[in-house]
Amino acid sequence: MSDNGQTSERILGDPIVITEDVKKWFGDFQALKGVTATVREREVVVIIGPSGSGKSTYIRCINRLEAHQEGTIIVDGTELTNDIKNVEKIRSEVGMVFQQFNLFPHLTVLDNITLAPQWVRKRPKAEAEEMGMALLEQMGIPEQASKYPGQLSGGQQQRVAIARSLAMEPRIMLFDEPTSALDPEMIKEVLDVMKDLAASGMTMIVVTHEMGFAKEVADRVMFFDYGTIVEEGTPEHFFTNPQHDRTKLFLSQIL
Amino acid sequence: MTDMMVAPELEIPPEPPPKGPALWMRENLFSTPASAFMTIVASIIVVLAYRGLLAFVFDPKGRWDAVTFNMKLLMVQAYPAEDLWRVWLSVGFIIVLAAASFAVWRLGGMAEPRNVGRGLMGLGGAIVLGGVLAPFSTSGRIIWIVTGAVILAAGWAMRNLTGERAKDPVIPTMGLVGIAMLIIIALIWTVDLPWPSRDVDGNQIIVQEPIATTTTIPWTLIFALAAIVYVIFRLLGARSSGGAIKGTLTTLWVLSFPVLLLIVLRDPDLDTSKVVSLYLPVFVVFSVVGWLLLAFVSRPKTGEVGRVIGAVLLVVAVISFAFPMPFVIRFLLLLLALFALAAPTFGGEGAANRRYLFGWVGTVLVTTVAALVISSESLVEVPGSFFLGGLSLTIVLAFTSIVLSFPLGIILALARTSTMPIFRLLATTYIELVRGVPLITWLLVAFLMLPVALPNGIEVGGVMRAIGAMTLFNAAYLAENVRGGLQSIHTGQREASKALGLSTLQETVFITLPQALRAVIPALVGQVIATFKDTSLVTIVGLFDLLHMARQVIPAQSQPFSFLGSIKWTLVFAALVYWVFTFTFSRVSQRLEKKLGVGER
Amino acid sequence: MTVQVREHQKTPLWRNATVLKWAAQLFVLGAILAVFALLVSQALTNFASSDISFGWQWLSSPTGVQLREGIDVVPDSGARALLVGIVNTLRVAISGIFAATILGTLIGISRLSKNWIVNKIATVYIETIRNIPLLVQIFFWSALAVTLPALTADDVGEYFFKVSNKGFAFAGIFPGLGWLPWLMFVIVGFFVGRYVAKRRKKYQEDTGKPGHGGRYWFGIVLLSGIIGWFAWPLLGFMSHVFGAIESFVDGLPPVVFPIIIALAAIVGSMWWIRNFFESRRTPAGFGKMTDDDWFRVIFAGVSGVTVAVLAFVVGGFSLETVAGDTQSVAELIRTVIGNFFGWLSAAFAGDVSTIVAETQMRVREGGPLVFSKPAVVLLGAGIPQYARTGLVITVPFFAIWTGVTLYTAAFIAEIVRGGILAVPKGQTEAAQAMGFRRGQYLRLIILPQAFRIILPPMGNQYLNLAKNTSLGLAVAYADIVAVGFTIMNQTGQSLPVVVVWMAFFVTMSLTISAIVNYYNRKMMLVER
Ligand SMILES: Nc1ncnc2c1ncn2[C@@H]1O[C@H](COP(=O)(O)OP(=O)(O)OP(=O)(O)O)[C@@H](O)[C@H]1O
Ligand SMILES: [Mg+2]
């Protein structure tokens, strides 16, 4: 399906996500201890790291599902503050895919996809449905449109979730371990879709334990531990020649 | 069974061998010595209780005439006889609508002959036992035993003679309901009921007379119409998918109660001058101005200015309560402010926006008509302040307070689960305070203290006060039920809708509430039933509901016939009426839940 | 890498999420307070024009209320009348809760019985009772009881048990002169027994020999009861101790009491705030609190100060006493506390007046407990009545008690059934595999587990039962609502009576939920 030859042809654009010294506490526990990173347009960044290292917290700060307490986050030129207008703008520009899919169980697959375009983007219903069907086509599951999420397999659900995010025509996509809740044969379905998406030039920040995906698709890999970026670099550099002891230890455990 | 042929690899589980009555009894009644002992004790209790019940029901000295003679009082109190057609029209409309809905939503289902047979056998057995136990004359005893035996035999035949087919669900349950209705019609045409009368010496005696035709003909018509409508809609539904029919029926259900109550039953005396001078201008001004304003506010280009306008309108609406003006204007101002605040969320461009604007005009129309109708005098002439009483008042109290308490309960539940501390504090205080204190106390407060707390000139009738108190009370309980549903929703749902850019209001309306309400439907049904039963408390503050008729009004009558001392019989009748309503409601809602797949995803 | 940061803009107020949130909240709060203030001020003006001014004098002055039953049928003050109502409410509520629990559990288990007829009886019971309004049932029991035979002049005499349309009268055991000292012996015995039982249990664990802890415990309680039966006059000296405390309290200046309450409130809220800060402390200091957290802290502080100020303000209010002179609330508190010790002092001295008024006609000789039989006597105009020598269940009590008990039992039965069904099937199978019989595993395995599931909804039913006793008003049972209603009619003091009702019911609700929560927590601990 995917042609990884395209990966290298992607031309990176201007910085689109900028985080500077971002700190975040839960009660008296500090989950992020000053994260500084920049993601450029059309770039695919993969974040790896041990459990509890703050990967999810970091990407959830980027669309303000969590409010950071210190530092700055700038997404597409807009700084994330408690200005409701900025938050609205960023939420509709950044799509997110969750580990647990989080589809709306009381709506059909198509309604799941068309809900936000209709009410947030104010698209007419017919137009939204047309686009929804096109996306389902792209995901390879047009025949599931009128089913309910509970009737779908995990891989199908996750592809619906991706379609649902794409329906908002986001400029940036966040993935939080999109394949961790899936059986092995379904993982491939979802990864293929993600590869296509990367090939089409979407800016993506992906938290994943799929090292194959990282090697094949990523422009850059970041390694998180204890709330900071310990090491980052291109996949070749990162996997073949890690600098840090912690990175080496982590890679030796999972590879 | 033919499916089994095409799939031979499926193994058919072996049939359990048929159980004879002896085996059944050994397994279910005498499995252990302890069980046998319990069976004997329980049988004695059943026989004694059944005998006592029959003795009470068929006691020749029983005062059932207090019930039959005062049936109109129990149902509609002093509603004028020449206007009774309004009552029949309302009852008939609801029953026919119910029949149509049963047909369209296919609530009927199919029963298995063996189950129907078992039911018939139980009924027949009970009748035979009754014939043996009850203090009847010999001929009465024989009639009972023979009738029971016939039913018993029919049930047995159905259970056993249909053989293999006994397990196929082939009997439509609605057909059974139809047969039951036929039997009821047959009974009310033929059976004599007790009426008080006087013998030649002027002593009060009780004679048996058939029911007056004022009730037999309407009931027959209604049942016949219901059956016909059921069949028609069943056929219609078989053709089309029924989306449009379902929509129409739902609208009819929503509108039927206020229209029947306020227009058909209340028969308002519409004052043309008031219509021309107030309500028509109000309607025109609010729909036109509101249309323009909302059209402006909901344009995406308007942006924050829209929110500011909405907020200003809200302040104006709140302040308007401090100045004298017709209530309808204040209310519409408040509605307009809310519509304006919600406009950026639910309005938009093109069709969606047009729907929103028409929704506004519809709301204004309903509000003005309702205000007009409520503020008009009733043409139905009855003594006392309210035009209904007895069962009809009970239903009005229950229905109105349930409908009104739903929005309030949902708002309270949202406030209590909100992240905003003052809202949470206010909602929690309200809910815990209201729930902590019994309903009767709140009714007393509404009847003794509210009149003095209201500004001069505002008067609220007794029925309205009861409805108000019950609504506020109920809302607290509903809020707790809804809160349970809200808390059962996975946080991922909220995060996903935020990540998609839905606003909090949109998230609540499209994602959270539908799931929360669906999750707690059984609890909500329970609350509705509780409210229906709770309406009986208004008898303590002196409203003339069903219970008040049964325990106070009828047993105190001595003219022209004396019903003194008939309270036991009237109470039992009232209990039966309450029971029929609550039991039917709980069963129908169980069916509906199954049909809608509540709890399944 | 070039970083393009757009000019850092300050968020305008009307778009700041925090500002908007608080503005909306304050607006709603203001609107609600305004409506409330409007209603209250209107009520006050309306009352002022009708010559009724609200106050609390009626608490301490005669109200002319006469009650049908209770510990005192002609209470000398409003407070006393309310006390009678409260005791009557508690009487129905507590005995009803016990009876409904037992009956409901039995029916719930029957509902799961394999015995067809038992199962069907339980089903019919539940479906009948819970679909008929409680008030209808209460009226029915009342109507049924008044059709019992009337008392006639021929009935005069003593009985062990007597039924009539005036109610049911039983012989019973009542507190006698020495009951309080005797109770002391029993309570001390209980704790000594518990200590010994624990020691025996440890002995059993250490040595493996049977410890018979329960038997020791029971034996010690029994022994101390027997000793106390004869030795209770020995505790007469306690009378002097309590007497001394009474005179000490009476000698305190009244201002002491508001000071104690205010101190307790302030210290309590400070303590809470300190703990809260402790729990929120982060390495970066205290700055990481959300607006919600700050609100809680402010709220805790404000409520502490408010209670403290209220203690002084309310303490200064003056009331009219029975005797006609005025007394401040602080003095009233002093009197109440003093009287309590005075009452204890008298009780240990074996003073007759400490025995509640209802028993005044009972034989009072003898020891801690007395046996007394009901009697039918002719009152004033020759009307036969029960003398108050036995336990008399009046018709109103019978109606309300039977009503709430049977009604609540139906709901409890469904809860018990649901709880048992919720216990995983594997438990039953495991128990059967171990050779337990049905009765055994139900009692030993299933019910204890079901209990955890059952407890919270059961607590709700207890609350409902307690609140439903207020329907006693409809059959003239002198509960707190009926008494309050009577006082309202006699004095016109509607607002204060409503306040008393709310205070009582909210306190009762909180108490019941506290008890249920306590057991709930205990269950959870056991589970771990
Ligand atoms: N809402 C919260 N409240 C308190 N602590 C939290 C919260 N969310 C996350 N944490 C803590 O923050 C730390 C980082 O969590 P995070 O979910 O970002 O880790 P992660 O790197 O995504 O781990 P995983 O690979 O297991 O998903 C964890 O120690 C977690 O316990
Ligand atoms: Mg994570």
PDB file of N, CA and C and ligand atoms in Angstrom, chain A residues 52 55-57 99 176-177 207, ligand 2:
ATOM      1  N   GLY A  52       5.087   6.048  31.773  1.00  0.00           N
ATOM      2  CA  GLY A  52       5.089   7.065  32.818  1.00  0.00           C
ATOM      3  C   GLY A  52       6.113   8.154  32.604  1.00  0.00           C
ATOM      4  N   LYS A  55       5.128  11.045  27.907  1.00  0.00           N
ATOM      5  CA  LYS A  55       4.888  11.170  26.468  1.00  0.00           C
ATOM      6  C   LYS A  55       3.467  11.642  26.199  1.00  0.00           C
ATOM      7  N   SER A  56       2.502  10.936  26.817  1.00  0.00           N
ATOM      8  CA  SER A  56       1.097  11.312  26.596  1.00  0.00           C
ATOM      9  C   SER A  56       0.852  12.722  27.090  1.00  0.00           C
ATOM     10  N   THR A  57       1.367  13.013  28.273  1.00  0.00           N
ATOM     11  CA  THR A  57       1.151  14.335  28.841  1.00  0.00           C
ATOM     12  C   THR A  57       1.643  15.413  27.874  1.00  0.00           C
ATOM     13  N   GLN A  99      -5.326   5.924  22.146  1.00  0.00           N
ATOM     14  CA  GLN A  99      -5.075   4.491  22.279  1.00  0.00           C
ATOM     15  C   GLN A  99      -6.382   3.699  22.342  1.00  0.00           C
ATOM     16  N   ASP A 176      -1.590   8.988  20.023  1.00  0.00           N
ATOM     17  CA  ASP A 176      -1.111   8.503  21.321  1.00  0.00           C
ATOM     18  C   ASP A 176      -1.240   6.984  21.361  1.00  0.00           C
ATOM     19  N   GLU A 177      -0.164   6.316  21.066  1.00  0.00           N
ATOM     20  CA  GLU A 177      -0.133   4.856  21.043  1.00  0.00           C
ATOM     21  C   GLU A 177      -1.332   4.275  20.310  1.00  0.00           C
ATOM     22  N   VAL A 207       3.195   8.966  19.324  1.00  0.00           N
ATOM     23  CA  VAL A 207       3.753   8.200  20.437  1.00  0.00           C
ATOM     24  C   VAL A 207       3.508   6.738  20.112  1.00  0.00           C
TER      25      VAL A 207
HETATM   26 MG    MG D   2       0.600   7.301  27.499  1.00  0.00          MG
END
